[in-house]
Coordinates of C-alpha atoms and ligand atoms in Angstrom, one line a residue:
M1 CA -23.6 -13.0 -18.7
R2 CA -26.0 -11.7 -16.1
I3 CA -24.2 -9.7 -13.5
L4 CA -25.2 -8.4 -10.1
V5 CA -23.1 -5.5 -8.5
I6 CA -23.7 -4.9 -4.8
G7 CA -23.5 -1.5 -3.2
S8 CA -24.8 2.1 -3.6
G9 CA -21.8 4.5 -3.7
G10 CA -19.6 6.1 -6.2
R11 CA -17.3 3.1 -6.3
E12 CA -20.3 0.9 -7.3
H13 CA -21.3 3.5 -10.0
A14 CA -17.8 3.2 -11.4
L15 CA -17.9 -0.6 -11.3
C16 CA -21.3 -0.7 -13.1
W17 CA -20.0 1.9 -15.6
A18 CA -17.0 -0.3 -16.4
I19 CA -18.8 -3.6 -16.4
A20 CA -21.7 -2.3 -18.5
N21 CA -19.1 -1.7 -21.3
S22 CA -18.1 -5.4 -21.4
P23 CA -19.3 -7.3 -24.4
L24 CA -19.7 -10.3 -22.1
V25 CA -22.6 -8.7 -20.3
T26 CA -26.2 -9.4 -21.3
K27 CA -27.9 -7.9 -18.2
L28 CA -26.5 -5.8 -15.4
Y29 CA -28.2 -5.3 -12.0
C30 CA -27.2 -3.3 -8.9
A31 CA -28.5 -3.8 -5.4
P32 CA -29.5 -1.3 -4.1
G33 CA -27.7 1.1 -6.4
N34 CA -28.6 4.8 -6.6
A35 CA -30.3 7.1 -9.2
G36 CA -27.1 7.7 -11.1
I37 CA -26.3 4.0 -11.3
E38 CA -29.6 3.4 -13.0
A39 CA -28.1 4.7 -16.3
E40 CA -25.9 1.6 -16.3
A41 CA -27.7 -1.1 -14.3
E42 CA -31.2 -2.1 -13.3
P43 CA -31.8 -1.4 -9.6
V44 CA -32.7 -4.2 -7.2
D45 CA -34.3 -3.2 -3.9
L46 CA -32.1 -5.1 -1.5
K47 CA -29.5 -3.8 0.9
A48 CA -25.9 -4.7 0.6
E49 CA -26.0 -6.4 4.1
D50 CA -29.0 -8.5 3.3
I51 CA -27.0 -11.6 2.4
E52 CA -29.8 -14.1 2.5
G53 CA -32.0 -11.9 0.4
L54 CA -29.3 -11.3 -2.2
V55 CA -28.5 -15.0 -2.5
A56 CA -32.1 -15.9 -3.0
W57 CA -32.6 -13.0 -5.5
A58 CA -29.4 -14.0 -7.4
R59 CA -30.6 -17.6 -7.6
D60 CA -34.1 -16.7 -8.7
N61 CA -32.8 -14.3 -11.4
A62 CA -30.1 -16.7 -12.8
I63 CA -27.2 -14.4 -12.0
D64 CA -23.9 -15.7 -13.4
F65 CA -21.5 -13.5 -11.4
V66 CA -21.8 -11.3 -8.3
V67 CA -19.5 -8.3 -7.7
P68 CA -19.7 -6.9 -4.1
G69 CA -18.4 -3.4 -3.8
P70 CA -18.2 -2.6 -0.1
E71 CA -16.4 -4.4 2.7
A72 CA -19.4 -5.1 5.0
P73 CA -21.0 -8.0 3.0
L74 CA -17.5 -9.4 2.3
V75 CA -16.6 -9.5 6.0
V76 CA -19.8 -11.3 6.9
G77 CA -19.2 -13.9 4.2
I78 CA -21.2 -13.0 1.1
V79 CA -18.7 -14.8 -1.1
D80 CA -18.9 -18.0 0.9
T81 CA -22.7 -17.9 1.0
M82 CA -23.0 -17.2 -2.8
E83 CA -20.5 -19.9 -3.8
A84 CA -22.2 -22.4 -1.5
A85 CA -25.5 -21.7 -3.3
G86 CA -23.7 -22.3 -6.6
I87 CA -23.4 -18.6 -7.7
A88 CA -20.0 -17.4 -8.7
C89 CA -18.9 -14.4 -6.6
W90 CA -15.9 -12.1 -6.9
G91 CA -13.9 -11.1 -3.8
P92 CA -12.4 -12.6 -0.6
S93 CA -14.1 -15.2 1.6
A94 CA -15.0 -14.2 5.1
G95 CA -11.7 -15.7 6.3
A96 CA -9.7 -13.6 3.9
A97 CA -11.7 -10.5 4.4
M98 CA -10.4 -10.5 8.0
L99 CA -7.6 -8.5 6.5
E100 CA -10.0 -5.5 6.7
G101 CA -12.3 -6.9 9.4
S102 CA -9.6 -7.1 12.2
K103 CA -6.6 -5.0 12.7
T104 CA -5.1 -7.6 15.0
F105 CA -5.4 -10.2 12.3
T106 CA -3.7 -8.0 9.8
K107 CA -0.8 -7.4 12.3
E108 CA -0.4 -11.1 12.9
V109 CA -0.4 -11.9 9.2
S110 CA 2.1 -9.1 8.6
D111 CA 4.4 -10.3 11.3
A112 CA 4.2 -13.9 10.1
A113 CA 4.9 -12.7 6.5
G114 CA 7.7 -10.3 7.5
V115 CA 5.8 -7.3 6.1
P116 CA 7.2 -4.0 7.4
T117 CA 4.6 -2.3 9.5
A118 CA 4.4 -0.2 12.7
A119 CA 5.3 -1.9 16.0
W120 CA 2.2 -2.8 17.8
Q121 CA 0.4 -4.4 20.8
R122 CA -3.2 -5.5 21.4
F123 CA -5.1 -4.6 24.5
T124 CA -8.5 -5.3 26.0
D125 CA -7.7 -3.8 29.4
A126 CA -7.7 0.0 29.7
S127 CA -5.2 0.3 32.5
E128 CA -2.7 -1.9 30.7
A129 CA -3.3 0.1 27.5
R130 CA -2.6 3.3 29.4
A131 CA 0.6 1.9 30.9
Y132 CA 1.8 1.0 27.4
I133 CA 1.1 4.5 26.2
D134 CA 3.1 5.9 29.2
Q135 CA 6.0 3.7 28.3
Q136 CA 5.9 4.4 24.5
G137 CA 5.0 8.2 24.7
A138 CA 3.3 10.3 22.0
P139 CA 2.7 10.6 19.1
I140 CA 1.1 7.2 19.0
V141 CA -1.8 5.6 17.2
V142 CA -4.9 3.9 18.8
K143 CA -7.1 1.7 16.6
A144 CA -10.4 -0.1 17.4
D145 CA -9.8 -3.7 16.3
G146 CA -12.9 -4.2 14.2
L147 CA -14.9 -2.3 11.5
A148 CA -15.8 1.1 12.9
A149 CA -17.0 2.8 9.8
G150 CA -13.7 4.6 9.3
K151 CA -13.9 6.3 12.7
G152 CA -11.9 3.8 14.8
V153 CA -8.4 5.3 14.4
T154 CA -6.9 8.0 16.5
V155 CA -3.6 9.4 15.6
A156 CA -2.8 10.9 19.0
M157 CA -0.3 13.7 19.1
T158 CA -0.4 13.8 22.9
K159 CA -0.7 11.1 25.6
A160 CA -4.0 12.7 26.7
E161 CA -5.5 12.2 23.3
A162 CA -4.4 8.5 23.4
Y163 CA -5.9 8.0 26.8
A164 CA -9.2 9.5 25.6
A165 CA -9.2 7.1 22.6
I166 CA -8.6 4.2 25.0
D167 CA -11.5 5.3 27.2
D168 CA -13.8 5.7 24.2
A169 CA -13.1 2.2 23.0
L170 CA -12.5 0.1 26.2
V171 CA -14.5 2.0 28.8
S172 CA -17.4 3.8 27.1
N173 CA -17.6 1.2 24.3
I174 CA -18.5 3.7 21.7
F175 CA -17.6 1.3 18.9
G176 CA -19.4 -1.6 20.5
E177 CA -17.8 -5.0 19.7
A178 CA -15.5 -3.5 17.1
G179 CA -13.8 -1.6 19.9
A180 CA -13.7 -4.3 22.5
S181 CA -10.0 -4.7 21.8
V182 CA -7.6 -2.1 20.5
V183 CA -4.3 -2.1 18.7
I184 CA -1.9 0.5 19.8
E185 CA 0.9 1.1 17.3
E186 CA 3.9 3.2 16.6
F187 CA 3.3 6.5 14.8
M188 CA 4.8 6.4 11.3
E189 CA 5.9 9.5 9.6
G190 CA 5.9 10.0 5.8
E191 CA 3.7 10.5 2.8
E192 CA 0.6 8.2 2.5
A193 CA -0.1 6.3 -0.7
S194 CA -2.4 3.5 -1.7
F195 CA -1.8 0.6 -3.9
H196 CA -4.4 -1.8 -5.3
V197 CA -3.7 -5.2 -6.8
L198 CA -6.0 -7.9 -8.2
T199 CA -5.2 -11.3 -7.0
D200 CA -6.6 -14.9 -7.5
G201 CA -4.9 -16.1 -4.3
E202 CA -1.6 -16.7 -5.9
S203 CA -0.9 -14.4 -8.9
V204 CA -0.9 -10.7 -8.4
L205 CA -1.8 -8.0 -11.0
P206 CA -1.1 -4.4 -9.9
L207 CA -3.6 -1.8 -10.8
A208 CA -2.9 1.8 -11.7
T209 CA -1.6 3.8 -8.7
A210 CA -4.0 6.3 -7.0
Q211 CA -3.9 8.6 -4.1
D212 CA -6.9 10.0 -2.2
H213 CA -7.4 13.0 0.2
K214 CA -8.9 11.8 3.4
R215 CA -9.3 15.2 5.2
V216 CA -12.4 17.2 4.6
G217 CA -10.7 20.6 4.3
D218 CA -8.3 22.3 1.8
G219 CA -4.6 21.7 2.7
D220 CA -5.5 18.3 4.2
T221 CA -7.0 19.9 7.3
G222 CA -10.1 19.0 9.4
P223 CA -11.7 15.7 10.2
N224 CA -11.1 12.4 8.3
T225 CA -13.7 11.4 5.7
G226 CA -14.2 8.5 3.4
G227 CA -12.2 10.4 0.8
M228 CA -12.8 13.9 -0.7
G229 CA -11.0 13.3 -4.0
C230 CA -8.4 11.3 -5.7
Y231 CA -5.9 11.2 -8.6
S232 CA -4.1 8.6 -10.6
P233 CA -1.2 8.0 -11.2
A234 CA 0.2 8.8 -7.8
P235 CA 3.8 10.2 -8.4
V236 CA 4.9 9.1 -4.9
L237 CA 4.6 5.5 -6.1
T238 CA 7.4 5.4 -8.7
P239 CA 7.9 2.1 -10.6
E240 CA 10.8 1.3 -8.3
M241 CA 8.6 1.9 -5.2
E242 CA 5.9 -0.3 -6.7
E243 CA 8.4 -3.1 -7.1
I244 CA 9.5 -2.7 -3.5
V245 CA 5.9 -2.7 -2.3
L246 CA 5.1 -5.8 -4.3
E247 CA 8.2 -7.7 -3.1
R248 CA 8.1 -6.7 0.6
I249 CA 4.4 -6.2 1.3
V250 CA 1.9 -7.7 -1.3
H251 CA 3.5 -11.0 -2.3
P252 CA 4.4 -12.0 1.2
T253 CA 0.9 -11.3 2.4
V254 CA -0.8 -13.2 -0.5
A255 CA 1.6 -16.1 0.2
E256 CA 0.9 -16.1 3.9
M257 CA -2.9 -16.0 3.3
K258 CA -2.6 -19.0 1.0
R259 CA -0.4 -20.9 3.6
R260 CA -3.1 -20.3 6.2
G261 CA -5.7 -22.0 3.9
T262 CA -7.6 -18.7 3.4
P263 CA -6.3 -17.5 0.0
F264 CA -7.1 -13.9 -0.7
K265 CA -9.1 -13.4 -3.9
G266 CA -10.3 -10.1 -5.2
V267 CA -8.8 -6.7 -4.9
L268 CA -6.3 -6.0 -2.1
Y269 CA -5.9 -2.4 -1.3
A270 CA -2.8 -1.6 0.7
G271 CA -2.7 1.7 2.6
L272 CA 1.0 2.6 2.8
M273 CA 3.2 5.1 4.5
I274 CA 6.3 5.9 2.5
T275 CA 8.8 6.5 5.4
A276 CA 12.5 7.3 5.4
D277 CA 13.0 3.5 5.9
G278 CA 10.9 2.6 2.8
P279 CA 7.2 1.7 2.4
K280 CA 5.4 0.3 5.4
L281 CA 1.9 -1.1 5.6
V282 CA -0.7 1.0 7.4
E283 CA -3.7 -1.2 6.8
Y284 CA -5.4 -3.4 4.2
N285 CA -8.8 -3.0 2.7
V286 CA -10.4 -5.9 0.9
R287 CA -12.3 -3.9 -1.7
F288 CA -11.7 -1.0 -4.0
G289 CA -11.1 2.4 -2.4
D290 CA -13.8 5.0 -3.0
P291 CA -13.0 7.3 -4.8
E292 CA -9.8 5.5 -5.9
C293 CA -12.0 3.1 -7.9
Q294 CA -13.5 6.0 -9.9
V295 CA -10.0 7.2 -11.1
M296 CA -8.5 3.8 -11.7
L297 CA -11.4 2.5 -13.8
S298 CA -11.5 5.8 -15.7
R299 CA -8.0 5.0 -16.8
L300 CA -8.6 1.3 -17.6
K301 CA -8.6 0.5 -21.3
S302 CA -9.1 -3.2 -21.0
D303 CA -12.4 -5.0 -20.2
L304 CA -12.7 -5.2 -16.4
L305 CA -15.0 -8.2 -16.3
P306 CA -12.6 -10.9 -17.5
A307 CA -10.1 -9.7 -14.9
L308 CA -12.7 -10.0 -12.1
L309 CA -13.6 -13.5 -13.4
A310 CA -10.0 -14.5 -13.5
C311 CA -9.6 -13.5 -9.8
R312 CA -12.4 -15.9 -8.9
D313 CA -11.3 -18.7 -11.2
G314 CA -7.6 -18.7 -10.3
E315 CA -6.6 -17.7 -13.8
L316 CA -5.1 -14.2 -13.3
H317 CA -1.7 -15.3 -14.6
H318 CA -3.2 -15.3 -18.1
L319 CA -4.2 -11.6 -17.8
N320 CA -2.7 -8.3 -18.6
L321 CA -4.4 -4.9 -18.2
R322 CA -3.9 -1.9 -20.5
W323 CA -4.2 1.6 -19.2
H324 CA -4.7 5.0 -20.8
D325 CA -1.6 7.2 -20.7
K326 CA -3.9 10.0 -19.5
A327 CA -4.2 11.0 -15.8
A328 CA -7.5 11.0 -14.0
L329 CA -8.7 13.1 -11.1
C330 CA -11.9 12.9 -9.1
V331 CA -13.4 15.7 -7.0
V332 CA -15.9 14.5 -4.5
M333 CA -18.9 16.8 -4.0
A334 CA -20.5 16.4 -0.5
T335 CA -23.4 17.9 1.3
E336 CA -22.6 20.8 3.6
G337 CA -22.0 19.4 7.1
Y338 CA -20.3 16.1 6.0
P339 CA -18.6 14.2 7.7
G340 CA -20.9 15.4 10.5
S341 CA -24.7 15.6 10.1
Y342 CA -26.0 16.9 6.8
L343 CA -29.3 17.7 5.1
K344 CA -31.0 15.2 2.8
D345 CA -33.0 15.8 -0.3
T346 CA -31.3 19.0 -1.4
Q347 CA -31.7 19.8 -5.1
I348 CA -28.9 19.4 -7.5
E349 CA -29.0 21.2 -10.9
G350 CA -26.6 21.3 -13.8
L351 CA -25.7 17.6 -13.8
E352 CA -26.1 17.4 -17.6
A353 CA -23.9 20.5 -18.1
A354 CA -21.3 19.1 -15.7
G355 CA -21.0 16.0 -17.9
D356 CA -20.8 17.9 -21.2
D357 CA -17.0 17.6 -21.5
E358 CA -16.4 14.1 -23.0
A359 CA -13.4 13.8 -20.7
V360 CA -15.7 14.1 -17.6
T361 CA -17.8 11.4 -16.0
V362 CA -20.0 12.3 -13.0
F363 CA -20.2 9.2 -10.7
H364 CA -23.1 9.3 -8.3
A365 CA -22.6 8.3 -4.7
G366 CA -25.8 9.4 -3.0
T367 CA -28.6 10.7 -5.3
R368 CA -32.2 9.9 -6.0
R369 CA -34.5 11.2 -8.6
E370 CA -38.1 12.6 -8.5
G371 CA -39.2 13.0 -12.1
E372 CA -36.6 15.3 -13.7
T373 CA -35.3 16.5 -10.3
W374 CA -32.1 15.2 -8.8
L375 CA -31.9 15.1 -5.0
S376 CA -29.0 14.4 -2.6
T377 CA -29.3 11.4 -0.2
G378 CA -25.9 11.1 1.3
G379 CA -22.8 12.9 2.7
R380 CA -20.7 12.1 -0.3
V381 CA -23.0 12.7 -3.3
L382 CA -21.0 13.0 -6.5
G383 CA -17.5 12.1 -7.8
V384 CA -16.7 14.5 -10.7
T385 CA -14.0 12.6 -12.6
A386 CA -11.9 13.9 -15.5
L387 CA -9.2 12.5 -17.7
G388 CA -6.4 14.8 -18.8
D389 CA -3.0 14.8 -20.4
T390 CA -1.5 15.5 -17.0
I391 CA -2.9 15.6 -13.4
A392 CA -3.0 19.4 -13.7
D393 CA -5.1 19.1 -16.9
A394 CA -7.5 16.6 -15.4
Q395 CA -7.8 18.9 -12.3
T396 CA -8.7 21.9 -14.5
R397 CA -11.3 19.9 -16.4
A398 CA -12.8 18.4 -13.2
Y399 CA -13.2 21.8 -11.5
A400 CA -14.7 23.3 -14.7
A401 CA -17.3 20.6 -14.5
V402 CA -17.8 21.1 -10.8
D403 CA -18.4 24.8 -11.5
R404 CA -21.2 24.0 -13.9
L405 CA -23.2 22.4 -11.1
D406 CA -25.8 24.4 -9.3
W407 CA -26.1 22.9 -5.9
P408 CA -26.0 25.5 -3.0
Q409 CA -25.8 22.9 -0.3
G410 CA -22.9 21.0 -2.0
F411 CA -19.2 21.7 -1.3
C412 CA -15.9 20.2 -2.4
R413 CA -12.2 20.7 -1.7
R414 CA -10.7 23.1 -4.2
D415 CA -7.2 21.6 -4.0
I416 CA -7.6 17.9 -5.0
G417 CA -4.3 16.7 -6.5
W418 CA -2.1 19.5 -5.0
R419 CA 0.8 17.3 -4.1
A420 CA 1.0 15.8 -7.6
V421 CA 0.3 19.1 -9.4
G422 CA 3.0 20.9 -7.3
Q423 CA 5.7 18.5 -8.3
Ligands
LIG1 P1 -6.5 3.3 8.9 O1 -8.0 3.2 9.1 O2 -5.7 2.2 9.6 O3 -6.1 3.5 7.5 O4 -6.1 4.7 9.6 C1 -6.7 5.9 9.2 C2 -5.6 6.9 9.0 O5 -4.8 7.1 10.2 C3 -4.5 6.5 7.9 O6 -4.9 6.8 6.6 C4 -3.3 7.3 8.4 O7 -3.5 8.7 8.0 C5 -3.5 7.3 9.9 N1 -2.7 6.2 10.5 C6 -3.0 5.0 10.8 N2 -2.0 4.3 11.3 C7 -1.0 5.1 11.4 C8 0.4 5.0 11.9 N3 0.8 3.9 12.5 N4 1.1 6.1 11.9 C9 0.7 7.3 11.3 N5 -0.5 7.5 10.9 C10 -1.4 6.4 10.9
LIG2 N1 -10.8 6.3 0.0 C1 -10.5 5.5 1.1 C2 -11.2 4.3 1.2 O1 -12.0 3.9 0.4 O2 -11.0 3.6 2.2

């Protein structure tokens, strides 16, 4: 089969790395990809948001199956457009991708399906929103309704912070349309966990558990990022907890989406809070987490491609996935300054040495190459991922690989996996 993966981050590198191993693949492309991805897939010079361009290219190049990585093309309907052009495409339709595209939509679906989640209300008027905050008190959480590049959520510890978040979204319009309405919700206390399942709209196949670290600094401090590292399995999600999450959260959501005539196909990533009253839904994403994808696929023994095809074809009930018993841990290397502004084109040395341990894979998230020289192009640049007998072992191997890199402008957290290693 001729496959096109869409995206340019570490997640897409991991997808290409896994798909390239499938005996079903005759040719693999990635649009736009990055320099590291070129080891697995031929690059295509088209952006992930260029839906028309991608459809035309896929048609001209006889692509059999398209695998979008990020949420942006899904939310604007790449699956619908590809399928309408006769090209099989993995993932949710635009109607189903609303589970990530709109917080209000997710709350409505959750309420209709009886999914446990924080109490909430939606506002478009700033003074009504402030009155609600006065009535509820802090801590409280304010969320821009639409996609805001991961920056639309304020966990306000004081009422003043909550007012400021309201003003940003509803008065100063800093998120544009995405912040034209806000969801204000109850603050939930507990340990966060994420849970990914594949689904064909009806059947559900849980993936290995994984947990990321969102804060930029050691000890989970500093601003939120896309994810500074990750490990799998996640001990907080015990098999009993997984059953509860499937029964109370995932299955009711999948059934409700089907009932609405917008069945969800693809990977559904549930962000959870494990509270004293059991697991509650924080949010849905409609794509693999990044760097969760890197650790999950590192542990996957089975061929990924038939599972993705089965999601699209409604045949997931025939499938079973096998996983390595080993743990995996990914340390994200970012450019100094991230998640704020950062330099581009800083030189990275030692990539070959870092990948020397056969248990280590260095996934690229933002690199380009000039001859033999590797240069950084992004905030998150590398995902140094190791397998190990335990999470502690994977952690030791991943940091040993990180230490073989020579990249003065790069940094990473030194404590990825601390919760799991400490247990
Ligand atoms: P989201 O983009 O909805 O995942 O929110 C980003 C982060 O904000 C989450 O990973 C949580 O750490 C935090 N968060 C979101 N909603 C809540 C909530 N209701 N209570 C506590 N923390 C939350
Ligand atoms: N690692 C978090 C995310 O992909 O949203």
